[in-house]
């Protein structure tokens, strides 16, 4: 984690140094702020300092009074999906309190790690943790699943705490034993559904919390100079037609002739996904049933770019299959492949 630690007393500075040393050994990247002990001075208001850390860090540790931390972070709170972890320690490190983003942000875990360093007591108030129950958001984080509806996370947690039946559905194989709070494909008012689909089945799965694995690779081909708008539209058409969740997109792929194609590069940048490219000879060696194009072969040296690139990429990432064959519009071709993946419990 990228962490910022701030303290306000001499005792706090000593605790900060102990904490930073312990967490650095575990691989965290830490900046320490305060007076003395080699810490960086805070040259702005505490509010401005906190604002900057919210934008740049995965977690913030305040060593001092809880009230200081609460007043500092209050103006910058957005939601549990985006807020960094916030932990508060007293200046002797006796209590390490998880304040914000306990599960998704990792504050509960960070509080426990801090307590192990200082010899203090981790203070966790999240109900599922206190009662040792299954937590949907923690499960999603561990599995690398995107959460589609945070309100439904609360509904699942509430059902778990009431000891009600919580259903579990998956479009993918399940490896391991389900937590005792979950019941496979049970008809229940609340539950989880692991899928790459964006369209729930009305009356059967629309009430479930959908968790999306990021395992779909888009294969993209285009004419030279195709705009990012055209690329975006082509991808959107495929996603909508086949009801794929945009949250499932893990990357895009093409032939290496397109490695500097402005439209595809811009699309990858704006969506935050990697862009993989492969030489024509590697694409030609990829086995499968593809939609051939003599024109594409004449230009690129391979009979199909988008399908071959998508399949080549998922195979390189561990295996997979094509789920969408070539779709064509306005000079853009798009295909999609999905990686081999399991729910590992």
mmCIF file of N, CA and C in Angstrom, residues 3 97 123 153 191 233 239 251 277 291 299 315:
data_model
loop_
_atom_site.group_PDB
_atom_site.id
_atom_site.type_symbol
_atom_site.label_atom_id
_atom_site.label_comp_id
_atom_site.label_asym_id
_atom_site.label_seq_id
_atom_site.Cartn_x
_atom_site.Cartn_y
_atom_site.Cartn_z
ATOM 1 N N UNK A 3 1.158 4.584 1.705
ATOM 2 C CA UNK A 3 0.616 5.093 2.955
ATOM 3 C C UNK A 3 1.222 6.434 3.330
ATOM 4 N N UNK A 97 -7.154 1.978 15.516
ATOM 5 C CA UNK A 97 -8.582 1.994 15.237
ATOM 6 C C UNK A 97 -8.840 2.125 13.732
ATOM 7 N N UNK A 123 -8.698 -2.130 16.863
ATOM 8 C CA UNK A 123 -10.105 -1.866 17.184
ATOM 9 C C UNK A 123 -10.896 -1.894 15.873
ATOM 10 N N UNK A 153 -24.501 -4.868 -1.200
ATOM 11 C CA UNK A 153 -23.511 -5.385 -0.250
ATOM 12 C C UNK A 153 -24.070 -5.270 1.167
ATOM 13 N N UNK A 191 -28.527 -12.437 -2.199
ATOM 14 C CA UNK A 191 -27.527 -13.399 -2.634
ATOM 15 C C UNK A 191 -26.482 -12.757 -3.523
ATOM 16 N N UNK A 233 -17.305 3.401 -30.006
ATOM 17 C CA UNK A 233 -18.636 3.014 -30.474
ATOM 18 C C UNK A 233 -18.677 1.536 -30.872
ATOM 19 N N UNK A 239 -20.422 -4.804 -26.598
ATOM 20 C CA UNK A 239 -20.763 -4.969 -25.182
ATOM 21 C C UNK A 239 -22.275 -4.996 -24.986
ATOM 22 N N UNK A 251 -8.589 -5.937 -20.838
ATOM 23 C CA UNK A 251 -7.571 -5.456 -21.759
ATOM 24 C C UNK A 251 -8.078 -5.524 -23.185
ATOM 25 N N UNK A 277 -0.203 -6.241 -28.096
ATOM 26 C CA UNK A 277 -0.084 -6.418 -29.541
ATOM 27 C C UNK A 277 0.819 -7.607 -29.844
ATOM 28 N N UNK A 291 -12.949 -15.987 -38.590
ATOM 29 C CA UNK A 291 -13.648 -15.420 -39.738
ATOM 30 C C UNK A 291 -12.606 -14.806 -40.676
ATOM 31 N N UNK A 299 -3.269 -6.935 -46.294
ATOM 32 C CA UNK A 299 -2.725 -5.750 -45.623
ATOM 33 C C UNK A 299 -1.808 -6.120 -44.459
ATOM 34 N N UNK A 315 -4.907 -16.814 -24.153
ATOM 35 C CA UNK A 315 -4.063 -18.009 -24.035
ATOM 36 C C UNK A 315 -2.734 -17.661 -23.380
#
